[in-house]
mmCIF file of C-alpha atoms in Angstrom:
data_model
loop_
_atom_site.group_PDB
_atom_site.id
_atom_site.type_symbol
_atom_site.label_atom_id
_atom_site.label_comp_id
_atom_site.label_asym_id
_atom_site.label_seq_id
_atom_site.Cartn_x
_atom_site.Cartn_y
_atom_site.Cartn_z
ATOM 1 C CA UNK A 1 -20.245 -37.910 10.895
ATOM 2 C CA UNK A 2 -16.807 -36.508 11.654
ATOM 3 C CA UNK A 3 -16.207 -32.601 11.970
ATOM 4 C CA UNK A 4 -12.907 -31.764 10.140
ATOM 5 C CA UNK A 5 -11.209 -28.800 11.828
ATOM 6 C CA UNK A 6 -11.284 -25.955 9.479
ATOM 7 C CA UNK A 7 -10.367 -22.295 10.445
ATOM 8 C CA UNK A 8 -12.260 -19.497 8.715
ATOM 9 C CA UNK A 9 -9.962 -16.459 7.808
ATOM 10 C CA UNK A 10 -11.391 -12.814 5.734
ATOM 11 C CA UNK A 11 -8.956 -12.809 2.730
ATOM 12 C CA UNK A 12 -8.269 -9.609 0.824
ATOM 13 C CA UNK A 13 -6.842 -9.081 -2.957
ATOM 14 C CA UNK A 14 -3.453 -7.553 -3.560
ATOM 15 C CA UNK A 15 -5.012 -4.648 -3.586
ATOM 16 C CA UNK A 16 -7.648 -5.075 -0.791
ATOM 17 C CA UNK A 17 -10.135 -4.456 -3.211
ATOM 18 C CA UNK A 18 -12.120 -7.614 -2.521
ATOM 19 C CA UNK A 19 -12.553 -9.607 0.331
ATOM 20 C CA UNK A 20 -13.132 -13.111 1.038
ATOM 21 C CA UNK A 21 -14.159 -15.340 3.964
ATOM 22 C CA UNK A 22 -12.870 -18.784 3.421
ATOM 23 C CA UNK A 23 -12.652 -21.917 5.454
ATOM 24 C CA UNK A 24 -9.545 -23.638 5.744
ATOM 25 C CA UNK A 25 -8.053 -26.766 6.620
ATOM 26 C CA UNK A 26 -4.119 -25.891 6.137
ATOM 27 C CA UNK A 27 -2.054 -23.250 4.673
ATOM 28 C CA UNK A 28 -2.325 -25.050 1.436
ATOM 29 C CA UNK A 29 -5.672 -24.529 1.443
ATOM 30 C CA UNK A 30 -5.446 -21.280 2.032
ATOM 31 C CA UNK A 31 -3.942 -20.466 -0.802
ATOM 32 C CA UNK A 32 -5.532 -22.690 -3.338
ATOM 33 C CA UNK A 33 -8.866 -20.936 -2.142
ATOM 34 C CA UNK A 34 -7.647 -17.817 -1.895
ATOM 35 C CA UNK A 35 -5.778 -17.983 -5.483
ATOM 36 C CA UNK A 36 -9.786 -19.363 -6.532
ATOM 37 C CA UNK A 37 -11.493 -16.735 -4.379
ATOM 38 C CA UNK A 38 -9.862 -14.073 -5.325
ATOM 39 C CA UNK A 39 -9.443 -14.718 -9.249
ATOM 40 C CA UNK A 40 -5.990 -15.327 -9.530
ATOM 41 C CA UNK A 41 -4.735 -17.853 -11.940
ATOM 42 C CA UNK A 42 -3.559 -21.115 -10.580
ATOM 43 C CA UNK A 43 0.297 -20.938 -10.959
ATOM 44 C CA UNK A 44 0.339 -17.866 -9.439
ATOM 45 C CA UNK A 45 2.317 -17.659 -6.922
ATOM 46 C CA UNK A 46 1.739 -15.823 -3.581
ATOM 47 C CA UNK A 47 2.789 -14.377 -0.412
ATOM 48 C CA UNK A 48 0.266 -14.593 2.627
ATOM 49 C CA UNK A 49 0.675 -11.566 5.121
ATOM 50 C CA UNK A 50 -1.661 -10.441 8.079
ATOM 51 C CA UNK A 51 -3.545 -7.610 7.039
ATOM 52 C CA UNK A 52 -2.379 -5.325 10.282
ATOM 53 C CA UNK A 53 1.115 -5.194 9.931
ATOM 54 C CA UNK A 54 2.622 -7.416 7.151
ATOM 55 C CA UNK A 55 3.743 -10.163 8.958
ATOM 56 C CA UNK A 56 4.392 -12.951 6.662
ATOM 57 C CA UNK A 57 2.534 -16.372 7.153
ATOM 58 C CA UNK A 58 4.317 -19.427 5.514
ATOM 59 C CA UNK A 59 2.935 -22.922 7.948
ATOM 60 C CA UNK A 60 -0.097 -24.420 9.222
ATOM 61 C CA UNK A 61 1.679 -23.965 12.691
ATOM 62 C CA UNK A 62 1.486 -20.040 12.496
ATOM 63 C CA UNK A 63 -1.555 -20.037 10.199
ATOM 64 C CA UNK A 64 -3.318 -22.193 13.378
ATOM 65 C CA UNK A 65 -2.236 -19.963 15.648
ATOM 66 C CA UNK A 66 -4.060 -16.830 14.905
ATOM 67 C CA UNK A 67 -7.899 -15.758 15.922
ATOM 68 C CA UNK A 68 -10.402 -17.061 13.932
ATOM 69 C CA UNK A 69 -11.606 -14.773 11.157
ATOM 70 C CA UNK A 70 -8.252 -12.842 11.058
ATOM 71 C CA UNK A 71 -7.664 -10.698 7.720
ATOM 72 C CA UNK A 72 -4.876 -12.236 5.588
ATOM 73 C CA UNK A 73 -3.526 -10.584 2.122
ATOM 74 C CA UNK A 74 -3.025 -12.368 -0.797
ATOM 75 C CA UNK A 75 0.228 -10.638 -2.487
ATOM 76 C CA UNK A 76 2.022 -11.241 -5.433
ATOM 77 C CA UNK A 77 5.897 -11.725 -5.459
ATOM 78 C CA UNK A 78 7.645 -8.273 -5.740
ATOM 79 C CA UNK A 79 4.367 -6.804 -3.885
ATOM 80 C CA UNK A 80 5.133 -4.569 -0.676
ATOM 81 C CA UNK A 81 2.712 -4.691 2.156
ATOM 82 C CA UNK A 82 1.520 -1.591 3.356
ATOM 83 C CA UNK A 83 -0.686 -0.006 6.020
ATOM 84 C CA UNK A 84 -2.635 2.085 3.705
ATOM 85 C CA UNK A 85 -4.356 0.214 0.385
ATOM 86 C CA UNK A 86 -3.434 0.998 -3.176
ATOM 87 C CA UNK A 87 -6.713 2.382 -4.476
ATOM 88 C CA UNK A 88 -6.398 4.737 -6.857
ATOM 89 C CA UNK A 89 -8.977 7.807 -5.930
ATOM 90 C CA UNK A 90 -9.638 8.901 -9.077
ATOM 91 C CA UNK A 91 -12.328 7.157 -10.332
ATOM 92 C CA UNK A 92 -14.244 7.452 -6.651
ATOM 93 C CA UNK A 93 -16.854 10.066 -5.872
ATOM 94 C CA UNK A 94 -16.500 12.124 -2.913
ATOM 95 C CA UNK A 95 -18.731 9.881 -0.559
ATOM 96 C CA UNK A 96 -16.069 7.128 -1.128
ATOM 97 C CA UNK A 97 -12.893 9.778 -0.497
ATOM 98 C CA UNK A 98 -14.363 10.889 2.121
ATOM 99 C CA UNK A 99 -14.615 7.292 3.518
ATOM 100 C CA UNK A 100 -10.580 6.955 2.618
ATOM 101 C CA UNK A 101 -9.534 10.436 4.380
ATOM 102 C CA UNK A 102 -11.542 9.131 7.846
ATOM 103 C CA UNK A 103 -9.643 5.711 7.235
ATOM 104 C CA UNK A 104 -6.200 7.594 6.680
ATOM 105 C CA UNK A 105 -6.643 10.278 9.234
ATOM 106 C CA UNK A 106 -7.379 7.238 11.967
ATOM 107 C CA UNK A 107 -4.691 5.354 11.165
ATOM 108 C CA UNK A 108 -2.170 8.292 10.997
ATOM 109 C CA UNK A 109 -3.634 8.707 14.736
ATOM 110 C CA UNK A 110 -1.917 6.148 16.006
ATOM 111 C CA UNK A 111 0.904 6.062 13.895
ATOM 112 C CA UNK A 112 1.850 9.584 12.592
ATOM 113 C CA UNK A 113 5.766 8.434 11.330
ATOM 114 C CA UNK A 114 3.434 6.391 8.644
ATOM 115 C CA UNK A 115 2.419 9.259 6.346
ATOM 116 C CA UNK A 116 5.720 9.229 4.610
ATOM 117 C CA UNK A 117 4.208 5.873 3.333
ATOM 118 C CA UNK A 118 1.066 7.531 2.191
ATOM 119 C CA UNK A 119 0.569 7.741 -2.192
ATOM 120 C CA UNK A 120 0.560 10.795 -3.922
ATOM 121 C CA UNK A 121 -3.150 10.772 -4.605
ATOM 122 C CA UNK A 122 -3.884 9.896 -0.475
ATOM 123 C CA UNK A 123 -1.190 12.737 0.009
ATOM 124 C CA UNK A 124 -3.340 15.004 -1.909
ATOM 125 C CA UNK A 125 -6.790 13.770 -0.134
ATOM 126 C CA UNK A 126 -5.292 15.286 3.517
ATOM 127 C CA UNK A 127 -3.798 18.424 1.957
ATOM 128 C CA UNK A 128 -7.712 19.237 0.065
ATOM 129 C CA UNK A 129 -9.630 18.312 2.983
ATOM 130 C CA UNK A 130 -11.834 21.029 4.769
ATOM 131 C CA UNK A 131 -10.646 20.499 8.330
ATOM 132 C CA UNK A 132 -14.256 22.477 9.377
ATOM 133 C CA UNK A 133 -16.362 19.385 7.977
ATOM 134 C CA UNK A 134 -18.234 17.677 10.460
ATOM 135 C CA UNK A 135 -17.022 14.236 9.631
ATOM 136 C CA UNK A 136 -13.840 15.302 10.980
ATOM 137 C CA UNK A 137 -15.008 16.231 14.710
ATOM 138 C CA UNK A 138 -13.770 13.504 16.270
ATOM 139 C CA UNK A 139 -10.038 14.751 15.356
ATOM 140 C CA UNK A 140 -8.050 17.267 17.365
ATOM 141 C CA UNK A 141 -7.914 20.613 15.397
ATOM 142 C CA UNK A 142 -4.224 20.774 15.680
ATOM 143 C CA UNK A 143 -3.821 16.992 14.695
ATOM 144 C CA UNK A 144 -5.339 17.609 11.519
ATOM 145 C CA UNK A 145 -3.294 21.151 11.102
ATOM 146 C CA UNK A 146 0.104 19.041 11.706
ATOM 147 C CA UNK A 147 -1.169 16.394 9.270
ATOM 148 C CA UNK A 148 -2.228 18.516 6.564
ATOM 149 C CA UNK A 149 1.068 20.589 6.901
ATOM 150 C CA UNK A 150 3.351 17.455 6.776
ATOM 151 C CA UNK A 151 1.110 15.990 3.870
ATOM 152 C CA UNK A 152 1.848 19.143 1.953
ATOM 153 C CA UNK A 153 5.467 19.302 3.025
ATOM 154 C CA UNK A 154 5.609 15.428 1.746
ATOM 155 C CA UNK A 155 4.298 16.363 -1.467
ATOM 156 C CA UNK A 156 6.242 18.910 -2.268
ATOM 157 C CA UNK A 157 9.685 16.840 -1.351
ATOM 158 C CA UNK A 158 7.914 14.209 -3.758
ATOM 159 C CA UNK A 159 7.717 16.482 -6.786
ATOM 160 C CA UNK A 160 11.326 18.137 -6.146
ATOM 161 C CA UNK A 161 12.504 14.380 -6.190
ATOM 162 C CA UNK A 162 10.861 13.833 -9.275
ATOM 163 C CA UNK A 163 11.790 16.406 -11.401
ATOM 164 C CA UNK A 164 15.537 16.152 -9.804
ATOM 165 C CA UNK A 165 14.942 12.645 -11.716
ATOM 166 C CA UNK A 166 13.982 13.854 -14.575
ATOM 167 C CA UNK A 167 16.765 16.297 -14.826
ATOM 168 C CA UNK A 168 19.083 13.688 -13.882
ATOM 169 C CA UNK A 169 17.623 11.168 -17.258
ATOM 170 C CA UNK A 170 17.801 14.180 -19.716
ATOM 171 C CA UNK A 171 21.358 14.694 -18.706
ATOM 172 C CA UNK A 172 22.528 11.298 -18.937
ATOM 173 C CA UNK A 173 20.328 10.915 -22.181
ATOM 174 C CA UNK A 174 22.101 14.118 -23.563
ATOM 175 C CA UNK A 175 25.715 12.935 -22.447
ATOM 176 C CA UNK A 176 25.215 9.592 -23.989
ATOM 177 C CA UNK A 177 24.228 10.675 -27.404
ATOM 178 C CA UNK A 178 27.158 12.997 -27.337
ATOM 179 C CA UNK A 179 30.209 10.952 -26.629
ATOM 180 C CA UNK A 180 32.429 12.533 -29.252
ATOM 181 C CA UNK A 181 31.991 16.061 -27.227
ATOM 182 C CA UNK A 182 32.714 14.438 -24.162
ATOM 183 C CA UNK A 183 36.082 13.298 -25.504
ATOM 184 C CA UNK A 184 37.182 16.953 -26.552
ATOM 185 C CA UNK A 185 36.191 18.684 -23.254
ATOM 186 C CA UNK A 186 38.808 15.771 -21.831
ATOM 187 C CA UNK A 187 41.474 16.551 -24.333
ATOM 188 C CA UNK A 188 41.666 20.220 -23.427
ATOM 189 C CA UNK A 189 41.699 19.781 -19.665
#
């Protein structure tokens, strides 16, 4: 009997809230078991990136070329990779948070430029954490001081951008159901 040569990969969801392991025997396959895997519907199409930094995977030749069992994400057109998933927090208990924060803090070890990418809700998580908790022992005291700090300072730029936003639609909303006001502040320039 003859042994096809199939490559297993881990394939997450969109957003890497379920994970696959799939065998594979081209990048075609690949995605018609990942679209299957992963519940997507058929015509769907999708982008294939590497889970650790985005790069995009389009050919068998590249797809052939990396380690066996490497983590590939299924995205959908229009989708951004990022570093950090899109969970939202909210409906987690604190067990599973806390899980997120130690995942967070890590990565912002080794790359501390990435918390502007951070969501508002994983924003929030670093700002509320109790730096005295055990779980965070492994971290430098100041680290998590600095990170904390900038995650605050990031959420407060956030907000002031929003509600600059927001001032910005009411006044173009307002302008734009006055235009005959408009007109007479121009005549008696």
């Amino acid at each position: 009997m003859e042994k096809q040569n199939k490559k297993p990969f881990k394939l997450l969801d969109r957003l890497r809230s379920v994970k696959k392991g799939v065998m594979v025997e081209n990048f075609e396959d690949l995605v018609d078991k990942g679209k299957m895997k992963l519940a997507y519907p058929t015509e769907q199409d999708v982008i294939v990136v590497l889970d650790e930094d985005g790069t995009e995977v389009e050919d068998d030749d590249y797809l052939f070329s990396l380690e066996d069992h490497t983590t590939l994400v299924l995205l959908h057109p229009g989708d951004r990779w990022s570093s950090f998933s899109t969970n939202d927090e909210t409906d987690r208990g604190p067990a599973e948070s806390s899980g997120r924060l130690s995942n967070i803090l890590v990565k912002l070890e080794n790359s501390p430029g990435s918390i502007a990418l951070l969501t508002e809700p994983d924003l929030e998580l670093i700002v509320d954490m109790d730096t005295d908790c055990s779980q965070f022992e492994r971290f430098d005291a100041q680290f998590l001081k600095d990170i904390q700090q900038a995650a605050d300072a990031h959420l407060r730029e956030k907000g002031q951008i929003r509600d600059t936003l927001s001032l910005l639609e009411l006044y173009h909303k307002t302008k734009d159901s006055n235009p005959e006001k408009e007109g007479k502040r121009k005549k008696r320039s």
